[in-house]
JSON list of C-alpha atoms in Angstrom, two decimals:
[
{"chain": "A", "resi": 11, "resn": "ASP", "atom": "CA", "xyz": [20.67, -15.49, 7.59]},
{"chain": "A", "resi": 12, "resn": "ILE", "atom": "CA", "xyz": [22.31, -12.23, 8.70]},
{"chain": "A", "resi": 13, "resn": "VAL", "atom": "CA", "xyz": [20.97, -11.17, 12.10]},
{"chain": "A", "resi": 14, "resn": "MET", "atom": "CA", "xyz": [20.60, -7.44, 12.74]},
{"chain": "A", "resi": 15, "resn": "THR", "atom": "CA", "xyz": [20.74, -6.40, 16.39]},
{"chain": "A", "resi": 16, "resn": "GLN", "atom": "CA", "xyz": [19.43, -2.89, 16.93]},
{"chain": "A", "resi": 17, "resn": "SER", "atom": "CA", "xyz": [19.63, -0.90, 20.15]},
{"chain": "A", "resi": 18, "resn": "PRO", "atom": "CA", "xyz": [18.10, 0.66, 22.10]},
{"chain": "A", "resi": 19, "resn": "SER", "atom": "CA", "xyz": [14.53, -0.51, 21.53]},
{"chain": "A", "resi": 20, "resn": "SER", "atom": "CA", "xyz": [13.23, 2.85, 22.71]},
{"chain": "A", "resi": 21, "resn": "LEU", "atom": "CA", "xyz": [14.67, 6.25, 23.45]},
{"chain": "A", "resi": 22, "resn": "ALA", "atom": "CA", "xyz": [13.07, 9.21, 25.24]},
{"chain": "A", "resi": 23, "resn": "VAL", "atom": "CA", "xyz": [14.48, 12.54, 24.15]},
{"chain": "A", "resi": 24, "resn": "SER", "atom": "CA", "xyz": [13.92, 16.25, 24.48]},
{"chain": "A", "resi": 25, "resn": "ALA", "atom": "CA", "xyz": [13.86, 18.55, 21.47]},
{"chain": "A", "resi": 26, "resn": "GLY", "atom": "CA", "xyz": [17.35, 19.70, 20.61]},
{"chain": "A", "resi": 27, "resn": "GLU", "atom": "CA", "xyz": [19.13, 16.65, 21.96]},
{"chain": "A", "resi": 28, "resn": "THR", "atom": "CA", "xyz": [21.43, 14.44, 19.92]},
{"chain": "A", "resi": 29, "resn": "VAL", "atom": "CA", "xyz": [20.56, 10.75, 19.80]},
{"chain": "A", "resi": 30, "resn": "THR", "atom": "CA", "xyz": [22.39, 7.66, 18.64]},
{"chain": "A", "resi": 31, "resn": "ILE", "atom": "CA", "xyz": [20.87, 4.40, 17.43]},
{"chain": "A", "resi": 32, "resn": "ASN", "atom": "CA", "xyz": [23.07, 1.35, 16.98]},
{"chain": "A", "resi": 33, "resn": "CYS", "atom": "CA", "xyz": [22.83, -1.58, 14.61]},
{"chain": "A", "resi": 34, "resn": "LYS", "atom": "CA", "xyz": [25.11, -4.60, 14.62]},
{"chain": "A", "resi": 35, "resn": "SER", "atom": "CA", "xyz": [25.13, -7.29, 11.95]},
{"chain": "A", "resi": 36, "resn": "SER", "atom": "CA", "xyz": [26.13, -10.91, 12.50]},
{"chain": "A", "resi": 37, "resn": "GLN", "atom": "CA", "xyz": [28.46, -10.74, 9.51]},
{"chain": "A", "resi": 38, "resn": "SER", "atom": "CA", "xyz": [30.19, -8.04, 7.54]},
{"chain": "A", "resi": 39, "resn": "LEU", "atom": "CA", "xyz": [28.06, -6.00, 5.18]},
{"chain": "A", "resi": 40, "resn": "PHE", "atom": "CA", "xyz": [31.09, -4.71, 3.27]},
{"chain": "A", "resi": 41, "resn": "GLY", "atom": "CA", "xyz": [31.07, -5.58, -0.40]},
{"chain": "A", "resi": 42, "resn": "SER", "atom": "CA", "xyz": [34.54, -5.90, -1.86]},
{"chain": "A", "resi": 43, "resn": "VAL", "atom": "CA", "xyz": [33.51, -5.12, -5.44]},
{"chain": "A", "resi": 44, "resn": "ARG", "atom": "CA", "xyz": [32.00, -1.69, -4.80]},
{"chain": "A", "resi": 45, "resn": "GLN", "atom": "CA", "xyz": [33.85, -1.15, -1.51]},
{"chain": "A", "resi": 46, "resn": "LYS", "atom": "CA", "xyz": [30.56, -0.20, 0.16]},
{"chain": "A", "resi": 47, "resn": "ASN", "atom": "CA", "xyz": [28.54, -1.29, 3.17]},
{"chain": "A", "resi": 48, "resn": "TYR", "atom": "CA", "xyz": [25.04, -2.48, 2.25]},
{"chain": "A", "resi": 49, "resn": "LEU", "atom": "CA", "xyz": [23.14, -1.00, 5.19]},
{"chain": "A", "resi": 50, "resn": "ALA", "atom": "CA", "xyz": [20.07, 1.23, 5.11]},
{"chain": "A", "resi": 51, "resn": "TRP", "atom": "CA", "xyz": [18.24, 3.26, 7.75]},
{"chain": "A", "resi": 52, "resn": "TYR", "atom": "CA", "xyz": [14.51, 3.99, 7.63]},
{"chain": "A", "resi": 53, "resn": "GLN", "atom": "CA", "xyz": [12.13, 6.23, 9.50]},
{"chain": "A", "resi": 54, "resn": "GLN", "atom": "CA", "xyz": [8.54, 5.08, 9.93]},
{"chain": "A", "resi": 55, "resn": "LYS", "atom": "CA", "xyz": [5.71, 7.14, 11.36]},
{"chain": "A", "resi": 56, "resn": "PRO", "atom": "CA", "xyz": [2.36, 5.62, 12.40]},
{"chain": "A", "resi": 57, "resn": "GLY", "atom": "CA", "xyz": [0.22, 4.66, 9.44]},
{"chain": "A", "resi": 58, "resn": "GLN", "atom": "CA", "xyz": [3.00, 5.36, 6.94]},
{"chain": "A", "resi": 59, "resn": "SER", "atom": "CA", "xyz": [5.40, 3.28, 4.88]},
{"chain": "A", "resi": 60, "resn": "PRO", "atom": "CA", "xyz": [9.06, 3.21, 5.85]},
{"chain": "A", "resi": 61, "resn": "LYS", "atom": "CA", "xyz": [10.96, 6.17, 4.49]},
{"chain": "A", "resi": 62, "resn": "LEU", "atom": "CA", "xyz": [14.56, 5.71, 3.40]},
{"chain": "A", "resi": 63, "resn": "LEU", "atom": "CA", "xyz": [16.92, 8.03, 5.25]},
{"chain": "A", "resi": 64, "resn": "ILE", "atom": "CA", "xyz": [20.39, 6.59, 4.66]},
{"chain": "A", "resi": 65, "resn": "TYR", "atom": "CA", "xyz": [21.77, 4.00, 2.22]},
{"chain": "A", "resi": 66, "resn": "LEU", "atom": "CA", "xyz": [25.19, 2.46, 1.76]},
{"chain": "A", "resi": 67, "resn": "ALA", "atom": "CA", "xyz": [25.60, 3.08, 5.50]},
{"chain": "A", "resi": 68, "resn": "SER", "atom": "CA", "xyz": [26.37, 6.79, 5.21]},
{"chain": "A", "resi": 69, "resn": "THR", "atom": "CA", "xyz": [24.76, 8.29, 2.09]},
{"chain": "A", "resi": 70, "resn": "ARG", "atom": "CA", "xyz": [21.82, 10.52, 2.87]},
{"chain": "A", "resi": 71, "resn": "GLU", "atom": "CA", "xyz": [18.80, 10.07, 0.61]},
{"chain": "A", "resi": 72, "resn": "SER", "atom": "CA", "xyz": [17.80, 13.15, -1.37]},
{"chain": "A", "resi": 73, "resn": "GLY", "atom": "CA", "xyz": [15.70, 15.54, 0.69]},
{"chain": "A", "resi": 74, "resn": "VAL", "atom": "CA", "xyz": [16.67, 14.08, 4.06]},
{"chain": "A", "resi": 75, "resn": "PRO", "atom": "CA", "xyz": [17.82, 16.78, 6.52]},
{"chain": "A", "resi": 76, "resn": "ASP", "atom": "CA", "xyz": [21.53, 16.83, 7.25]},
{"chain": "A", "resi": 77, "resn": "ARG", "atom": "CA", "xyz": [20.90, 16.28, 10.96]},
{"chain": "A", "resi": 78, "resn": "PHE", "atom": "CA", "xyz": [20.54, 12.59, 10.06]},
{"chain": "A", "resi": 79, "resn": "ILE", "atom": "CA", "xyz": [23.99, 11.03, 9.85]},
{"chain": "A", "resi": 80, "resn": "GLY", "atom": "CA", "xyz": [24.85, 7.41, 9.15]},
{"chain": "A", "resi": 81, "resn": "SER", "atom": "CA", "xyz": [28.21, 5.94, 10.00]},
{"chain": "A", "resi": 82, "resn": "GLY", "atom": "CA", "xyz": [30.00, 2.66, 10.54]},
{"chain": "A", "resi": 83, "resn": "SER", "atom": "CA", "xyz": [31.48, -0.16, 8.53]},
{"chain": "A", "resi": 84, "resn": "GLY", "atom": "CA", "xyz": [31.72, -3.92, 8.54]},
{"chain": "A", "resi": 85, "resn": "THR", "atom": "CA", "xyz": [29.38, -5.08, 11.29]},
{"chain": "A", "resi": 86, "resn": "ASP", "atom": "CA", "xyz": [28.80, -1.97, 13.42]},
{"chain": "A", "resi": 87, "resn": "PHE", "atom": "CA", "xyz": [26.67, 0.93, 12.31]},
{"chain": "A", "resi": 88, "resn": "THR", "atom": "CA", "xyz": [25.15, 4.05, 13.87]},
{"chain": "A", "resi": 89, "resn": "LEU", "atom": "CA", "xyz": [22.41, 6.50, 13.03]},
{"chain": "A", "resi": 90, "resn": "THR", "atom": "CA", "xyz": [22.91, 9.85, 14.71]},
{"chain": "A", "resi": 91, "resn": "ILE", "atom": "CA", "xyz": [20.18, 12.46, 14.81]},
{"chain": "A", "resi": 92, "resn": "SER", "atom": "CA", "xyz": [21.55, 15.81, 15.90]},
{"chain": "A", "resi": 93, "resn": "SER", "atom": "CA", "xyz": [19.26, 18.42, 17.44]},
{"chain": "A", "resi": 94, "resn": "VAL", "atom": "CA", "xyz": [16.16, 16.21, 17.42]},
{"chain": "A", "resi": 95, "resn": "GLN", "atom": "CA", "xyz": [12.98, 17.93, 16.34]},
{"chain": "A", "resi": 96, "resn": "ALA", "atom": "CA", "xyz": [9.39, 17.02, 17.16]},
{"chain": "A", "resi": 97, "resn": "GLU", "atom": "CA", "xyz": [8.87, 15.75, 13.60]},
{"chain": "A", "resi": 98, "resn": "ASP", "atom": "CA", "xyz": [11.63, 13.17, 14.16]},
{"chain": "A", "resi": 99, "resn": "LEU", "atom": "CA", "xyz": [9.55, 11.23, 16.70]},
{"chain": "A", "resi": 100, "resn": "ALA", "atom": "CA", "xyz": [9.04, 7.92, 14.93]},
{"chain": "A", "resi": 101, "resn": "ASN", "atom": "CA", "xyz": [10.30, 4.36, 14.69]},
{"chain": "A", "resi": 102, "resn": "TYR", "atom": "CA", "xyz": [13.69, 3.76, 13.10]},
{"chain": "A", "resi": 103, "resn": "TYR", "atom": "CA", "xyz": [14.89, 0.55, 11.46]},
{"chain": "A", "resi": 104, "resn": "CYS", "atom": "CA", "xyz": [18.16, -0.62, 10.01]},
{"chain": "A", "resi": 105, "resn": "GLN", "atom": "CA", "xyz": [18.22, -3.15, 7.17]},
{"chain": "A", "resi": 106, "resn": "GLN", "atom": "CA", "xyz": [21.02, -5.06, 5.54]},
{"chain": "A", "resi": 107, "resn": "TYR", "atom": "CA", "xyz": [20.82, -5.60, 1.80]},
{"chain": "A", "resi": 108, "resn": "TYR", "atom": "CA", "xyz": [24.14, -7.36, 1.44]},
{"chain": "A", "resi": 109, "resn": "ASP", "atom": "CA", "xyz": [22.49, -10.75, 1.03]},
{"chain": "A", "resi": 110, "resn": "THR", "atom": "CA", "xyz": [19.02, -12.23, 0.98]},
{"chain": "A", "resi": 111, "resn": "PRO", "atom": "CA", "xyz": [17.04, -12.43, 3.15]},
{"chain": "A", "resi": 112, "resn": "TYR", "atom": "CA", "xyz": [17.37, -8.67, 3.53]},
{"chain": "A", "resi": 113, "resn": "THR", "atom": "CA", "xyz": [16.90, -8.64, 7.28]},
{"chain": "A", "resi": 114, "resn": "PHE", "atom": "CA", "xyz": [15.79, -5.74, 9.46]},
{"chain": "A", "resi": 115, "resn": "GLY", "atom": "CA", "xyz": [16.70, -4.68, 12.96]},
{"chain": "A", "resi": 116, "resn": "ALA", "atom": "CA", "xyz": [13.88, -4.86, 15.52]},
{"chain": "A", "resi": 117, "resn": "GLY", "atom": "CA", "xyz": [13.45, -1.10, 15.52]},
{"chain": "A", "resi": 118, "resn": "THR", "atom": "CA", "xyz": [13.96, 1.86, 17.84]},
{"chain": "A", "resi": 119, "resn": "LYS", "atom": "CA", "xyz": [11.05, 3.98, 19.02]},
{"chain": "A", "resi": 120, "resn": "LEU", "atom": "CA", "xyz": [12.01, 7.60, 19.48]},
{"chain": "A", "resi": 121, "resn": "GLU", "atom": "CA", "xyz": [9.69, 9.25, 22.01]},
{"chain": "A", "resi": 122, "resn": "LEU", "atom": "CA", "xyz": [9.34, 12.60, 23.66]},
{"chain": "A", "resi": 123, "resn": "LYS", "atom": "CA", "xyz": [10.72, 12.88, 27.16]},
{"chain": "B", "resi": 13, "resn": "GLN", "atom": "CA", "xyz": [7.84, 8.99, -11.17]},
{"chain": "B", "resi": 14, "resn": "VAL", "atom": "CA", "xyz": [8.21, 5.66, -9.43]},
{"chain": "B", "resi": 15, "resn": "GLN", "atom": "CA", "xyz": [5.05, 4.39, -7.77]},
{"chain": "B", "resi": 16, "resn": "LEU", "atom": "CA", "xyz": [3.95, 1.10, -6.27]},
{"chain": "B", "resi": 17, "resn": "LYS", "atom": "CA", "xyz": [0.48, 0.21, -5.04]},
{"chain": "B", "resi": 18, "resn": "GLU", "atom": "CA", "xyz": [-0.64, -2.92, -3.27]},
{"chain": "B", "resi": 19, "resn": "SER", "atom": "CA", "xyz": [-4.13, -4.32, -3.58]},
{"chain": "B", "resi": 20, "resn": "GLY", "atom": "CA", "xyz": [-5.96, -7.33, -2.25]},
{"chain": "B", "resi": 21, "resn": "PRO", "atom": "CA", "xyz": [-8.57, -8.52, 0.22]},
{"chain": "B", "resi": 22, "resn": "GLY", "atom": "CA", "xyz": [-8.61, -6.95, 3.65]},
{"chain": "B", "resi": 23, "resn": "LEU", "atom": "CA", "xyz": [-9.90, -10.11, 5.30]},
{"chain": "B", "resi": 24, "resn": "VAL", "atom": "CA", "xyz": [-8.85, -13.70, 4.77]},
{"chain": "B", "resi": 25, "resn": "GLN", "atom": "CA", "xyz": [-10.11, -16.75, 6.62]},
{"chain": "B", "resi": 26, "resn": "PRO", "atom": "CA", "xyz": [-7.67, -19.02, 8.46]},
{"chain": "B", "resi": 27, "resn": "SER", "atom": "CA", "xyz": [-6.19, -21.80, 6.31]},
{"chain": "B", "resi": 28, "resn": "GLN", "atom": "CA", "xyz": [-7.05, -19.91, 3.13]},
{"chain": "B", "resi": 29, "resn": "THR", "atom": "CA", "xyz": [-4.70, -18.42, 0.54]},
{"chain": "B", "resi": 30, "resn": "LEU", "atom": "CA", "xyz": [-3.72, -14.76, 0.42]},
{"chain": "B", "resi": 31, "resn": "SER", "atom": "CA", "xyz": [-3.39, -13.17, -3.01]},
{"chain": "B", "resi": 32, "resn": "LEU", "atom": "CA", "xyz": [-1.94, -9.67, -3.32]},
{"chain": "B", "resi": 33, "resn": "THR", "atom": "CA", "xyz": [-1.04, -7.57, -6.34]},
{"chain": "B", "resi": 34, "resn": "CYS", "atom": "CA", "xyz": [1.59, -4.85, -6.55]},
{"chain": "B", "resi": 35, "resn": "THR", "atom": "CA", "xyz": [1.03, -2.53, -9.50]},
{"chain": "B", "resi": 36, "resn": "VAL", "atom": "CA", "xyz": [4.04, -0.44, -10.40]},
{"chain": "B", "resi": 37, "resn": "ALA", "atom": "CA", "xyz": [4.56, 2.68, -12.50]},
{"chain": "B", "resi": 38, "resn": "GLY", "atom": "CA", "xyz": [7.60, 4.65, -13.56]},
{"chain": "B", "resi": 39, "resn": "PHE", "atom": "CA", "xyz": [9.88, 1.66, -14.06]},
{"chain": "B", "resi": 40, "resn": "SER", "atom": "CA", "xyz": [9.98, -1.65, -15.88]},
{"chain": "B", "resi": 41, "resn": "LEU", "atom": "CA", "xyz": [9.86, -4.99, -14.11]},
{"chain": "B", "resi": 42, "resn": "THR", "atom": "CA", "xyz": [12.37, -6.24, -16.68]},
{"chain": "B", "resi": 43, "resn": "SER", "atom": "CA", "xyz": [14.95, -3.84, -15.23]},
{"chain": "B", "resi": 44, "resn": "TYR", "atom": "CA", "xyz": [14.14, -3.61, -11.53]},
{"chain": "B", "resi": 45, "resn": "ASN", "atom": "CA", "xyz": [13.46, -5.98, -8.66]},
{"chain": "B", "resi": 46, "resn": "VAL", "atom": "CA", "xyz": [10.39, -5.96, -6.41]},
{"chain": "B", "resi": 47, "resn": "HIS", "atom": "CA", "xyz": [10.38, -7.03, -2.78]},
{"chain": "B", "resi": 48, "resn": "TRP", "atom": "CA", "xyz": [7.58, -7.89, -0.38]},
{"chain": "B", "resi": 49, "resn": "VAL", "atom": "CA", "xyz": [7.82, -6.86, 3.28]},
{"chain": "B", "resi": 50, "resn": "ARG", "atom": "CA", "xyz": [5.21, -7.26, 5.99]},
{"chain": "B", "resi": 51, "resn": "GLN", "atom": "CA", "xyz": [4.59, -5.72, 9.39]},
{"chain": "B", "resi": 52, "resn": "PRO", "atom": "CA", "xyz": [2.24, -7.16, 12.04]},
{"chain": "B", "resi": 53, "resn": "PRO", "atom": "CA", "xyz": [0.32, -4.52, 14.00]},
{"chain": "B", "resi": 54, "resn": "GLY", "atom": "CA", "xyz": [2.63, -2.75, 16.44]},
{"chain": "B", "resi": 55, "resn": "LYS", "atom": "CA", "xyz": [5.63, -4.86, 15.44]},
{"chain": "B", "resi": 56, "resn": "GLY", "atom": "CA", "xyz": [8.69, -4.65, 13.21]},
{"chain": "B", "resi": 57, "resn": "LEU", "atom": "CA", "xyz": [9.37, -5.24, 9.54]},
{"chain": "B", "resi": 58, "resn": "GLU", "atom": "CA", "xyz": [9.86, -8.69, 8.04]},
{"chain": "B", "resi": 59, "resn": "TRP", "atom": "CA", "xyz": [11.35, -9.21, 4.59]},
{"chain": "B", "resi": 60, "resn": "MET", "atom": "CA", "xyz": [9.33, -11.85, 2.79]},
{"chain": "B", "resi": 61, "resn": "GLY", "atom": "CA", "xyz": [10.91, -12.27, -0.61]},
{"chain": "B", "resi": 62, "resn": "VAL", "atom": "CA", "xyz": [11.95, -10.76, -3.90]},
{"chain": "B", "resi": 63, "resn": "ILE", "atom": "CA", "xyz": [11.38, -11.28, -7.59]},
{"chain": "B", "resi": 64, "resn": "TRP", "atom": "CA", "xyz": [14.43, -10.21, -9.51]},
{"chain": "B", "resi": 65, "resn": "ASN", "atom": "CA", "xyz": [14.27, -8.39, -12.83]},
{"chain": "B", "resi": 66, "resn": "THR", "atom": "CA", "xyz": [15.30, -11.68, -14.43]},
{"chain": "B", "resi": 67, "resn": "GLY", "atom": "CA", "xyz": [12.24, -13.43, -12.99]},
{"chain": "B", "resi": 68, "resn": "GLY", "atom": "CA", "xyz": [14.14, -15.43, -10.41]},
{"chain": "B", "resi": 69, "resn": "THR", "atom": "CA", "xyz": [12.91, -15.41, -6.84]},
{"chain": "B", "resi": 70, "resn": "ARG", "atom": "CA", "xyz": [14.28, -15.64, -3.29]},
{"chain": "B", "resi": 71, "resn": "TYR", "atom": "CA", "xyz": [12.16, -16.20, -0.21]},
{"chain": "B", "resi": 72, "resn": "ASN", "atom": "CA", "xyz": [12.47, -15.86, 3.54]},
{"chain": "B", "resi": 73, "resn": "SER", "atom": "CA", "xyz": [13.20, -19.40, 4.66]},
{"chain": "B", "resi": 74, "resn": "ALA", "atom": "CA", "xyz": [10.53, -19.13, 7.36]},
{"chain": "B", "resi": 75, "resn": "LEU", "atom": "CA", "xyz": [7.88, -18.56, 4.70]},
{"chain": "B", "resi": 76, "resn": "LYS", "atom": "CA", "xyz": [9.34, -20.44, 1.75]},
{"chain": "B", "resi": 77, "resn": "SER", "atom": "CA", "xyz": [7.02, -23.44, 1.95]},
{"chain": "B", "resi": 78, "resn": "ARG", "atom": "CA", "xyz": [3.91, -21.21, 1.80]},
{"chain": "B", "resi": 79, "resn": "LEU", "atom": "CA", "xyz": [5.00, -18.30, -0.37]},
{"chain": "B", "resi": 80, "resn": "SER", "atom": "CA", "xyz": [5.10, -17.66, -4.10]},
{"chain": "B", "resi": 81, "resn": "ILE", "atom": "CA", "xyz": [5.99, -14.44, -5.94]},
{"chain": "B", "resi": 82, "resn": "SER", "atom": "CA", "xyz": [5.43, -13.98, -9.65]},
{"chain": "B", "resi": 83, "resn": "LYS", "atom": "CA", "xyz": [4.95, -11.16, -12.13]},
{"chain": "B", "resi": 84, "resn": "ASP", "atom": "CA", "xyz": [3.36, -10.06, -15.36]},
{"chain": "B", "resi": 85, "resn": "THR", "atom": "CA", "xyz": [5.77, -7.59, -16.89]},
{"chain": "B", "resi": 86, "resn": "SER", "atom": "CA", "xyz": [3.35, -6.55, -19.62]},
{"chain": "B", "resi": 87, "resn": "LYS", "atom": "CA", "xyz": [0.88, -5.41, -16.97]},
{"chain": "B", "resi": 88, "resn": "SER", "atom": "CA", "xyz": [3.55, -4.01, -14.61]},
{"chain": "B", "resi": 89, "resn": "GLN", "atom": "CA", "xyz": [2.21, -6.22, -11.84]},
{"chain": "B", "resi": 90, "resn": "VAL", "atom": "CA", "xyz": [3.84, -8.41, -9.22]},
{"chain": "B", "resi": 91, "resn": "PHE", "atom": "CA", "xyz": [1.84, -11.06, -7.40]},
{"chain": "B", "resi": 92, "resn": "LEU", "atom": "CA", "xyz": [2.20, -12.54, -3.93]},
{"chain": "B", "resi": 93, "resn": "LYS", "atom": "CA", "xyz": [0.46, -15.75, -2.96]},
{"chain": "B", "resi": 94, "resn": "MET", "atom": "CA", "xyz": [0.75, -17.27, 0.47]},
{"chain": "B", "resi": 95, "resn": "ASN", "atom": "CA", "xyz": [-1.21, -20.30, 1.57]},
{"chain": "B", "resi": 96, "resn": "SER", "atom": "CA", "xyz": [-2.28, -21.81, 4.89]},
{"chain": "B", "resi": 97, "resn": "LEU", "atom": "CA", "xyz": [-2.80, -18.43, 6.49]},
{"chain": "B", "resi": 98, "resn": "GLN", "atom": "CA", "xyz": [-2.99, -18.17, 10.26]},
{"chain": "B", "resi": 99, "resn": "THR", "atom": "CA", "xyz": [-3.87, -15.32, 12.60]},
{"chain": "B", "resi": 100, "resn": "GLU", "atom": "CA", "xyz": [-0.17, -14.49, 13.01]},
{"chain": "B", "resi": 101, "resn": "ASP", "atom": "CA", "xyz": [-0.10, -13.58, 9.30]},
{"chain": "B", "resi": 102, "resn": "THR", "atom": "CA", "xyz": [-2.26, -10.55, 10.10]},
{"chain": "B", "resi": 103, "resn": "ALA", "atom": "CA", "xyz": [-0.13, -7.63, 8.97]},
{"chain": "B", "resi": 104, "resn": "THR", "atom": "CA", "xyz": [0.33, -4.72, 6.63]},
{"chain": "B", "resi": 105, "resn": "TYR", "atom": "CA", "xyz": [1.94, -6.01, 3.45]},
{"chain": "B", "resi": 106, "resn": "TYR", "atom": "CA", "xyz": [4.22, -3.72, 1.46]},
{"chain": "B", "resi": 107, "resn": "CYS", "atom": "CA", "xyz": [5.86, -4.05, -1.92]},
{"chain": "B", "resi": 108, "resn": "SER", "atom": "CA", "xyz": [9.00, -2.07, -2.63]},
{"chain": "B", "resi": 109, "resn": "GLU", "atom": "CA", "xyz": [11.43, -1.41, -5.42]},
{"chain": "B", "resi": 110, "resn": "GLY", "atom": "CA", "xyz": [14.68, -2.05, -3.64]},
{"chain": "B", "resi": 111, "resn": "ILE", "atom": "CA", "xyz": [15.15, 0.19, -0.65]},
{"chain": "B", "resi": 112, "resn": "ALA", "atom": "CA", "xyz": [14.03, 3.59, -1.88]},
{"chain": "B", "resi": 113, "resn": "TYR", "atom": "CA", "xyz": [10.49, 3.23, -3.14]},
{"chain": "B", "resi": 114, "resn": "TRP", "atom": "CA", "xyz": [7.67, 1.65, -1.18]},
{"chain": "B", "resi": 115, "resn": "GLY", "atom": "CA", "xyz": [3.96, 1.23, -1.69]},
{"chain": "B", "resi": 116, "resn": "GLN", "atom": "CA", "xyz": [1.46, 2.52, 0.85]},
{"chain": "B", "resi": 117, "resn": "GLY", "atom": "CA", "xyz": [0.82, -0.99, 2.11]},
{"chain": "B", "resi": 118, "resn": "VAL", "atom": "CA", "xyz": [-2.34, -3.07, 2.42]},
{"chain": "B", "resi": 119, "resn": "MET", "atom": "CA", "xyz": [-3.66, -4.30, 5.74]},
{"chain": "B", "resi": 120, "resn": "VAL", "atom": "CA", "xyz": [-4.64, -7.97, 5.77]},
{"chain": "B", "resi": 121, "resn": "THR", "atom": "CA", "xyz": [-6.53, -9.50, 8.68]},
{"chain": "B", "resi": 122, "resn": "VAL", "atom": "CA", "xyz": [-6.71, -13.25, 9.08]},
{"chain": "B", "resi": 123, "resn": "SER", "atom": "CA", "xyz": [-9.87, -14.07, 10.96]},
{"chain": "B", "resi": 124, "resn": "SER", "atom": "CA", "xyz": [-12.96, -16.23, 10.72]}
]
């Protein structure tokens, strides 16, 4: 199974700050056929289902604000949230969908400082 | 419009079998895959398994001996059955179409 190591587990921020969440996979998520990395980022607020933010490592889902930026390739990936807003306070998860089981990172809780 | 909705009992007794249904709309189960993911209270997400559009299945190895996923394409329904439930199986269970579309989830408590 591919192990996803996500850090930090929690992050205290002030509105307007830029934050970075990291996700490292135990093997490459790069698919040679489509030349893409099979890595997704989700936002989850209490009592809600996960919401897809980023897929293929860096493609923003429709309707997601452009302050959410996904980057990385191979085994190292990053979610950057620029100018954090109060509505961004939530849990964030990475997930690889390169191979089953489609494993998740342990999550990052974004809190208000 | 793609929609998924989970349904099932909110309470299951230890050692019993959990049966959940995911009813989908806006897409055909003959063309798209459906995954099951669960989340214990206050914890992270765990991928449980998938039923491919072809009808084949793949399961999380930690659950494989207890888990079964099937579907009825004519009714647009996917079924999850998991036996020998324990208290640590208490969780919100989600079905999803790939990565983009998720159901609202159903909370299942395992308790006597």
